[in-house]
PDB file of C-alpha atoms in Angstrom:
ATOM      1  CA  UNK A 508      15.440  -1.312   0.345  1.00 58.00           C
ATOM      2  CA  UNK A 509      18.228  -1.502   2.552  1.00 68.00           C
ATOM      3  CA  UNK A 510      20.453  -0.522   0.380  1.00 81.00           C
ATOM      4  CA  UNK A 511      18.500   1.973  -1.686  1.00 80.00           C
ATOM      5  CA  UNK A 512      19.638   5.556  -0.995  1.00 83.00           C
ATOM      6  CA  UNK A 513      17.645   7.893  -3.659  1.00 84.00           C
ATOM      7  CA  UNK A 514      14.049   7.969  -2.893  1.00 80.00           C
ATOM      8  CA  UNK A 515      12.905   7.839  -6.180  1.00 83.00           C
ATOM      9  CA  UNK A 516      13.895   4.171  -6.160  1.00 84.00           C
ATOM     10  CA  UNK A 517      11.692   3.340  -3.488  1.00 85.00           C
ATOM     11  CA  UNK A 518       8.167   1.307  -3.969  1.00 85.00           C
ATOM     12  CA  UNK A 519       5.010   2.804  -3.350  1.00 82.00           C
ATOM     13  CA  UNK A 520       4.340   0.092  -0.741  1.00 82.00           C
ATOM     14  CA  UNK A 521       7.833   1.657   1.259  1.00 86.00           C
ATOM     15  CA  UNK A 522       6.003   4.822   1.112  1.00 87.00           C
ATOM     16  CA  UNK A 523       2.609   3.907   2.523  1.00 86.00           C
ATOM     17  CA  UNK A 524       4.452   1.948   5.192  1.00 88.00           C
ATOM     18  CA  UNK A 525       6.321   4.884   6.210  1.00 89.00           C
ATOM     19  CA  UNK A 526       3.263   6.960   6.614  1.00 87.00           C
ATOM     20  CA  UNK A 527       1.476   4.827   8.598  1.00 87.00           C
ATOM     21  CA  UNK A 528       4.242   4.260  10.703  1.00 89.00           C
ATOM     22  CA  UNK A 529       4.453   7.992  11.074  1.00 87.00           C
ATOM     23  CA  UNK A 530       0.846   8.260  12.058  1.00 84.00           C
ATOM     24  CA  UNK A 531       1.448   5.584  14.745  1.00 85.00           C
ATOM     25  CA  UNK A 532       4.668   7.667  16.286  1.00 86.00           C
ATOM     26  CA  UNK A 533       2.452  10.920  16.477  1.00 82.00           C
ATOM     27  CA  UNK A 534      -0.173   8.913  17.986  1.00 80.00           C
ATOM     28  CA  UNK A 535       2.135   7.308  20.735  1.00 82.00           C
ATOM     29  CA  UNK A 536       3.542  10.695  21.039  1.00 82.00           C
ATOM     30  CA  UNK A 537      -0.004  12.427  22.033  1.00 76.00           C
ATOM     31  CA  UNK A 538      -0.510   9.706  24.123  1.00 77.00           C
ATOM     32  CA  UNK A 539       2.680   9.879  26.114  1.00 81.00           C
ATOM     33  CA  UNK A 540       2.140  13.689  26.482  1.00 77.00           C
ATOM     34  CA  UNK A 541      -1.714  13.401  27.892  1.00 73.00           C
ATOM     35  CA  UNK A 542      -3.283  15.289  25.171  1.00 66.00           C
ATOM     36  CA  UNK A 543      -6.560  14.083  23.533  1.00 62.00           C
ATOM     37  CA  UNK A 544      -5.535  14.335  20.306  1.00 57.00           C
ATOM     38  CA  UNK A 545      -6.421  10.762  19.230  1.00 52.00           C
ATOM     39  CA  UNK A 546      -9.186  11.517  17.313  1.00 60.00           C
ATOM     40  CA  UNK A 547      -7.545  13.954  15.157  1.00 62.00           C
ATOM     41  CA  UNK A 548      -5.409  11.468  13.889  1.00 62.00           C
ATOM     42  CA  UNK A 549      -6.991   9.368  11.458  1.00 74.00           C
ATOM     43  CA  UNK A 550      -5.194   5.946  11.613  1.00 75.00           C
ATOM     44  CA  UNK A 551      -8.215   3.679  10.465  1.00 82.00           C
ATOM     45  CA  UNK A 552      -9.185   5.997   7.706  1.00 84.00           C
ATOM     46  CA  UNK A 553      -5.463   6.482   6.542  1.00 83.00           C
ATOM     47  CA  UNK A 554      -5.381   2.287   6.682  1.00 85.00           C
ATOM     48  CA  UNK A 555      -8.543   2.288   3.905  1.00 88.00           C
ATOM     49  CA  UNK A 556      -7.192   5.094   1.706  1.00 87.00           C
ATOM     50  CA  UNK A 557      -3.957   3.105   1.542  1.00 87.00           C
ATOM     51  CA  UNK A 558      -5.676  -0.076   0.813  1.00 88.00           C
ATOM     52  CA  UNK A 559      -7.080   1.628  -1.845  1.00 89.00           C
ATOM     53  CA  UNK A 560      -4.172   3.252  -3.472  1.00 87.00           C
ATOM     54  CA  UNK A 561      -2.347   0.083  -3.704  1.00 87.00           C
ATOM     55  CA  UNK A 562      -5.099  -2.276  -5.349  1.00 91.00           C
ATOM     56  CA  UNK A 563      -6.114   0.934  -7.328  1.00 89.00           C
ATOM     57  CA  UNK A 564      -3.773   0.032 -10.319  1.00 86.00           C
ATOM     58  CA  UNK A 565      -4.569  -3.878 -10.332  1.00 88.00           C
ATOM     59  CA  UNK A 566      -8.092  -3.355 -10.778  1.00 90.00           C
ATOM     60  CA  UNK A 567      -7.673  -0.618 -12.995  1.00 90.00           C
ATOM     61  CA  UNK A 568      -5.249  -2.970 -15.218  1.00 90.00           C
ATOM     62  CA  UNK A 569      -6.739  -6.574 -14.878  1.00 87.00           C
ATOM     63  CA  UNK A 570      -9.585  -6.020 -17.454  1.00 87.00           C
ATOM     64  CA  UNK A 571      -7.109  -4.910 -20.328  1.00 89.00           C
ATOM     65  CA  UNK A 572      -4.977  -7.857 -19.328  1.00 87.00           C
ATOM     66  CA  UNK A 573      -7.352 -10.396 -18.440  1.00 86.00           C
ATOM     67  CA  UNK A 574      -7.499 -12.395 -21.519  1.00 85.00           C
ATOM     68  CA  UNK A 575      -3.846 -12.874 -21.510  1.00 85.00           C
ATOM     69  CA  UNK A 576      -4.537 -14.561 -18.154  1.00 81.00           C
ATOM     70  CA  UNK A 577      -7.290 -16.692 -19.536  1.00 82.00           C
ATOM     71  CA  UNK A 578      -5.171 -17.692 -22.513  1.00 83.00           C
ATOM     72  CA  UNK A 579      -2.278 -18.695 -20.131  1.00 79.00           C
ATOM     73  CA  UNK A 580      -4.599 -20.932 -17.893  1.00 78.00           C
ATOM     74  CA  UNK A 581      -5.974 -22.559 -20.908  1.00 80.00           C
ATOM     75  CA  UNK A 582      -2.593 -23.369 -22.648  1.00 77.00           C
ATOM     76  CA  UNK A 583      -1.341 -24.933 -18.984  1.00 71.00           C
ATOM     77  CA  UNK A 584      -4.660 -27.032 -18.798  1.00 71.00           C
ATOM     78  CA  UNK A 585      -4.056 -28.517 -22.205  1.00 69.00           C
ATOM     79  CA  UNK A 586      -3.044 -32.273 -22.092  1.00 66.00           C
ATOM     80  CA  UNK A 587      -0.701 -34.269 -24.049  1.00 57.00           C
TER      81      UNK A 587
END
């Protein structure tokens, strides 16, 4: 990720991590300024939403590719 300069080539996890870091930075700025803005920054809610976004494609694709996983396991389990 260090040498990629084009934003369209970066991964989804990079953007999710960047978004989470931005929320943390905003929360720290709000705390240092003394404002009570902590309830308006949904850090835990964003973490849960990011979890759903990251696992969603896996959960949607797995049922269609399950037969290939099972076939690979059975081929690997055959002796001799």
